[in-house]
Amino acid sequence: MKKKSKLTVYSLILCALFAALIAVGAFIKIPIPYVPFTLQMLFTTLAGIVLGPKYGALSVAVYILIGLCGVPVFTEGGGPGYVLQPTFGYLIGFLIGTFVTGLITHHVSNPSLKRLLLANFSGLVIVYVCGVIYYFFIAAFYTNTYAGLWSLFLYCFLLPIPGDIVICILCAFLGKRLIPILKKEKLST
């Protein structure tokens, strides 16, 4: 019993750390035309790989709740009104995608590189599906800024996806190295 509570405390500390890293990742911007590319995907994917589905998703949920409480941790601020931002769907996608990434990764005790790539790309698909659909509905029905399917595809998918593909591959290699280390130290959940 004592070992489990120590493990849980350690996992919660890692959750807080990843929530902070996700917030920092929102402000590390790589300039590409029209769409800011941030490192949030790196930290949400690693949260799923390192923490597993439950604690990985919890770290993203903590990040989202902190932002919705008014702390400006999102790329364009914070507060409850942020749910009406067209990009809020990507945050929802981060939550679900991190859970799925962790679920696929931790389905076996020592995931292969192929499994990690599958987990990461599954999470990526979820992030983009949630993000693009949410963006469409907010832009079309709330902000009245919808400019057509080609614009939606270009700005919400085509421009940012290459960087996120690189991040998914990088996270797979990092995960392949980190998981055995964490298991060896008996710190992984």
mmCIF file of C-alpha atoms in Angstrom:
data_model
loop_
_atom_site.group_PDB
_atom_site.id
_atom_site.type_symbol
_atom_site.label_atom_id
_atom_site.label_comp_id
_atom_site.label_asym_id
_atom_site.label_seq_id
_atom_site.Cartn_x
_atom_site.Cartn_y
_atom_site.Cartn_z
ATOM 1 C CA MET A 1 0.000 0.000 0.000
ATOM 2 C CA LYS A 2 2.787 2.393 0.878
ATOM 3 C CA LYS A 3 4.511 1.776 -2.475
ATOM 4 C CA LYS A 4 1.309 2.578 -4.375
ATOM 5 C CA SER A 5 0.777 5.873 -2.540
ATOM 6 C CA LYS A 6 4.409 6.882 -3.180
ATOM 7 C CA LEU A 7 3.915 6.035 -6.847
ATOM 8 C CA THR A 8 0.728 8.073 -6.969
ATOM 9 C CA VAL A 9 2.402 11.105 -5.378
ATOM 10 C CA TYR A 10 5.247 10.808 -7.883
ATOM 11 C CA SER A 11 2.740 10.525 -10.762
ATOM 12 C CA LEU A 12 0.867 13.605 -9.548
ATOM 13 C CA ILE A 13 4.126 15.544 -9.362
ATOM 14 C CA LEU A 14 4.845 14.512 -12.956
ATOM 15 C CA CYS A 15 1.298 15.605 -13.897
ATOM 16 C CA ALA A 16 1.980 19.053 -12.488
ATOM 17 C CA LEU A 17 5.332 19.158 -14.265
ATOM 18 C CA PHE A 18 3.763 18.250 -17.605
ATOM 19 C CA ALA A 19 0.944 20.786 -17.108
ATOM 20 C CA ALA A 20 3.646 23.428 -16.633
ATOM 21 C CA LEU A 21 5.602 22.166 -19.657
ATOM 22 C CA ILE A 22 2.471 22.318 -21.829
ATOM 23 C CA ALA A 23 1.929 25.924 -20.701
ATOM 24 C CA VAL A 24 5.545 26.787 -21.536
ATOM 25 C CA GLY A 25 5.162 24.968 -24.866
ATOM 26 C CA ALA A 26 2.305 27.309 -25.780
ATOM 27 C CA PHE A 27 4.756 30.220 -25.744
ATOM 28 C CA ILE A 28 7.621 28.545 -27.588
ATOM 29 C CA LYS A 29 6.562 29.540 -31.069
ATOM 30 C CA ILE A 30 8.256 28.593 -34.285
ATOM 31 C CA PRO A 31 7.307 31.176 -36.899
ATOM 32 C CA ILE A 32 5.641 29.808 -39.996
ATOM 33 C CA PRO A 33 3.404 31.874 -42.255
ATOM 34 C CA TYR A 34 -0.154 32.487 -40.993
ATOM 35 C CA VAL A 35 -0.242 29.780 -38.289
ATOM 36 C CA PRO A 36 1.840 29.872 -35.104
ATOM 37 C CA PHE A 37 3.527 26.526 -34.495
ATOM 38 C CA THR A 38 4.017 25.792 -30.786
ATOM 39 C CA LEU A 39 5.555 22.938 -28.828
ATOM 40 C CA GLN A 40 2.353 21.973 -27.005
ATOM 41 C CA MET A 41 2.063 18.832 -29.120
ATOM 42 C CA LEU A 42 5.516 17.730 -27.962
ATOM 43 C CA PHE A 43 4.599 17.921 -24.290
ATOM 44 C CA THR A 44 1.070 16.508 -24.590
ATOM 45 C CA THR A 45 2.382 13.528 -26.570
ATOM 46 C CA LEU A 46 5.187 12.938 -24.087
ATOM 47 C CA ALA A 47 2.666 13.175 -21.246
ATOM 48 C CA GLY A 48 0.705 10.285 -22.761
ATOM 49 C CA ILE A 49 3.866 8.250 -23.321
ATOM 50 C CA VAL A 50 5.473 8.877 -19.932
ATOM 51 C CA LEU A 51 2.447 9.138 -17.644
ATOM 52 C CA GLY A 52 -0.005 6.804 -19.348
ATOM 53 C CA PRO A 53 -3.610 7.518 -20.259
ATOM 54 C CA LYS A 54 -4.990 8.550 -16.873
ATOM 55 C CA TYR A 55 -2.225 10.804 -15.581
ATOM 56 C CA GLY A 56 -1.291 12.074 -19.052
ATOM 57 C CA ALA A 57 -4.850 13.247 -19.690
ATOM 58 C CA LEU A 58 -4.997 14.639 -16.159
ATOM 59 C CA SER A 59 -1.956 16.824 -16.852
ATOM 60 C CA VAL A 60 -3.644 18.248 -19.971
ATOM 61 C CA ALA A 61 -6.919 18.732 -18.073
ATOM 62 C CA VAL A 62 -5.078 20.665 -15.341
ATOM 63 C CA TYR A 63 -3.483 22.870 -18.004
ATOM 64 C CA ILE A 64 -6.870 23.555 -19.639
ATOM 65 C CA LEU A 65 -8.578 24.270 -16.298
ATOM 66 C CA ILE A 66 -5.830 26.678 -15.255
ATOM 67 C CA GLY A 67 -6.268 28.517 -18.547
ATOM 68 C CA LEU A 68 -10.053 28.601 -18.271
ATOM 69 C CA CYS A 69 -9.731 30.034 -14.750
ATOM 70 C CA GLY A 70 -8.100 33.094 -16.284
ATOM 71 C CA VAL A 71 -4.377 32.402 -16.105
ATOM 72 C CA PRO A 72 -3.012 33.341 -19.559
ATOM 73 C CA VAL A 73 -1.391 29.978 -20.355
ATOM 74 C CA PHE A 74 -2.973 29.503 -23.776
ATOM 75 C CA THR A 75 -1.316 30.855 -26.916
ATOM 76 C CA GLU A 76 -3.727 33.794 -26.972
ATOM 77 C CA GLY A 77 -4.458 34.354 -23.274
ATOM 78 C CA GLY A 78 -6.919 32.586 -21.023
ATOM 79 C CA GLY A 79 -10.254 32.850 -19.262
ATOM 80 C CA PRO A 80 -13.628 31.144 -19.680
ATOM 81 C CA GLY A 81 -14.327 33.055 -22.892
ATOM 82 C CA TYR A 82 -11.479 31.156 -24.527
ATOM 83 C CA VAL A 83 -13.908 28.337 -25.340
ATOM 84 C CA LEU A 84 -15.219 30.642 -28.069
ATOM 85 C CA GLN A 85 -11.792 30.919 -29.704
ATOM 86 C CA PRO A 86 -11.652 28.891 -32.917
ATOM 87 C CA THR A 87 -8.458 27.149 -31.743
ATOM 88 C CA PHE A 88 -9.967 25.822 -28.489
ATOM 89 C CA GLY A 89 -10.831 22.584 -30.298
ATOM 90 C CA TYR A 90 -7.139 21.769 -30.483
ATOM 91 C CA LEU A 91 -6.980 21.916 -26.673
ATOM 92 C CA ILE A 92 -9.874 19.468 -26.485
ATOM 93 C CA GLY A 93 -7.993 17.330 -28.995
ATOM 94 C CA PHE A 94 -4.864 17.471 -26.815
ATOM 95 C CA LEU A 95 -6.849 16.058 -23.898
ATOM 96 C CA ILE A 96 -8.393 13.190 -25.856
ATOM 97 C CA GLY A 97 -5.266 12.593 -27.950
ATOM 98 C CA THR A 98 -3.043 12.356 -24.865
ATOM 99 C CA PHE A 99 -5.399 9.777 -23.350
ATOM 100 C CA VAL A 100 -5.381 7.683 -26.537
ATOM 101 C CA THR A 101 -1.602 7.990 -26.927
ATOM 102 C CA GLY A 102 -1.137 6.786 -23.353
ATOM 103 C CA LEU A 103 -3.667 3.996 -23.788
ATOM 104 C CA ILE A 104 -2.000 2.579 -26.887
ATOM 105 C CA THR A 105 1.504 3.026 -25.446
ATOM 106 C CA HIS A 106 0.778 1.395 -22.090
ATOM 107 C CA HIS A 107 -1.276 -1.481 -23.471
ATOM 108 C CA VAL A 108 1.969 -3.496 -23.363
ATOM 109 C CA SER A 109 4.753 -3.282 -20.789
ATOM 110 C CA ASN A 110 7.578 -2.524 -23.236
ATOM 111 C CA PRO A 111 6.141 -0.820 -26.331
ATOM 112 C CA SER A 112 8.004 -1.131 -29.598
ATOM 113 C CA LEU A 113 8.950 1.863 -31.704
ATOM 114 C CA LYS A 114 6.172 0.870 -34.107
ATOM 115 C CA ARG A 115 3.601 0.926 -31.279
ATOM 116 C CA LEU A 116 4.857 4.314 -30.101
ATOM 117 C CA LEU A 117 4.571 5.726 -33.611
ATOM 118 C CA LEU A 118 1.034 4.307 -33.873
ATOM 119 C CA ALA A 119 0.132 5.831 -30.505
ATOM 120 C CA ASN A 120 1.583 9.226 -31.391
ATOM 121 C CA PHE A 121 -0.021 9.421 -34.822
ATOM 122 C CA SER A 122 -3.363 8.268 -33.377
ATOM 123 C CA GLY A 123 -3.188 11.126 -30.892
ATOM 124 C CA LEU A 124 -2.219 13.518 -33.686
ATOM 125 C CA VAL A 125 -5.232 12.512 -35.788
ATOM 126 C CA ILE A 126 -7.530 13.114 -32.820
ATOM 127 C CA VAL A 127 -5.999 16.551 -32.161
ATOM 128 C CA TYR A 128 -6.523 17.631 -35.773
ATOM 129 C CA VAL A 129 -10.016 16.169 -36.112
ATOM 130 C CA CYS A 130 -11.169 17.961 -32.953
ATOM 131 C CA GLY A 131 -9.308 21.143 -33.857
ATOM 132 C CA VAL A 132 -10.506 21.462 -37.438
ATOM 133 C CA ILE A 133 -14.138 20.595 -36.658
ATOM 134 C CA TYR A 134 -14.260 23.025 -33.724
ATOM 135 C CA TYR A 135 -12.556 25.729 -35.787
ATOM 136 C CA PHE A 136 -15.118 25.274 -38.562
ATOM 137 C CA PHE A 137 -18.114 25.615 -36.238
ATOM 138 C CA ILE A 138 -16.767 28.610 -34.307
ATOM 139 C CA ALA A 139 -15.616 30.392 -37.477
ATOM 140 C CA ALA A 140 -18.854 29.687 -39.350
ATOM 141 C CA PHE A 141 -21.434 30.235 -36.614
ATOM 142 C CA TYR A 142 -19.856 32.476 -33.970
ATOM 143 C CA THR A 143 -17.177 34.731 -35.461
ATOM 144 C CA ASN A 144 -18.565 34.673 -39.013
ATOM 145 C CA THR A 145 -15.017 34.421 -40.375
ATOM 146 C CA TYR A 146 -15.385 31.148 -42.252
ATOM 147 C CA ALA A 147 -13.618 31.475 -45.599
ATOM 148 C CA GLY A 148 -14.210 28.096 -47.221
ATOM 149 C CA LEU A 149 -13.005 24.513 -47.051
ATOM 150 C CA TRP A 150 -9.704 25.175 -48.818
ATOM 151 C CA SER A 151 -8.752 27.902 -46.308
ATOM 152 C CA LEU A 152 -9.790 25.675 -43.421
ATOM 153 C CA PHE A 153 -7.722 22.783 -44.802
ATOM 154 C CA LEU A 154 -4.717 24.998 -45.543
ATOM 155 C CA TYR A 155 -4.496 26.983 -42.296
ATOM 156 C CA CYS A 156 -5.797 24.418 -39.813
ATOM 157 C CA PHE A 157 -4.180 21.286 -41.228
ATOM 158 C CA LEU A 158 -1.758 21.561 -44.137
ATOM 159 C CA LEU A 159 0.554 24.290 -42.770
ATOM 160 C CA PRO A 160 0.975 23.016 -39.188
ATOM 161 C CA ILE A 161 0.963 19.234 -39.806
ATOM 162 C CA PRO A 162 4.581 18.782 -41.007
ATOM 163 C CA GLY A 163 6.000 20.071 -37.709
ATOM 164 C CA ASP A 164 3.641 17.877 -35.703
ATOM 165 C CA ILE A 165 4.648 14.821 -37.740
ATOM 166 C CA VAL A 166 8.279 15.516 -36.836
ATOM 167 C CA ILE A 167 7.246 15.893 -33.188
ATOM 168 C CA CYS A 168 5.421 12.530 -33.249
ATOM 169 C CA ILE A 169 8.509 10.796 -34.632
ATOM 170 C CA LEU A 170 10.770 12.526 -32.097
ATOM 171 C CA CYS A 171 8.435 11.569 -29.229
ATOM 172 C CA ALA A 172 8.462 7.924 -30.342
ATOM 173 C CA PHE A 173 12.249 7.819 -30.123
ATOM 174 C CA LEU A 174 12.234 9.687 -26.803
ATOM 175 C CA GLY A 175 9.553 7.356 -25.455
ATOM 176 C CA LYS A 176 11.521 4.287 -26.504
ATOM 177 C CA ARG A 177 14.418 5.575 -24.375
ATOM 178 C CA LEU A 178 12.394 6.973 -21.444
ATOM 179 C CA ILE A 179 9.984 4.103 -20.736
ATOM 180 C CA PRO A 180 12.687 1.509 -19.895
ATOM 181 C CA ILE A 181 14.502 4.049 -17.703
ATOM 182 C CA LEU A 182 11.328 4.847 -15.788
ATOM 183 C CA LYS A 183 10.439 1.167 -15.430
ATOM 184 C CA LYS A 184 13.969 0.347 -14.269
ATOM 185 C CA GLU A 185 13.683 2.999 -11.595
ATOM 186 C CA LYS A 186 10.184 1.675 -10.761
ATOM 187 C CA LEU A 187 8.733 5.126 -11.250
ATOM 188 C CA SER A 188 6.561 4.536 -14.304
ATOM 189 C CA THR A 189 2.861 3.916 -13.773
#
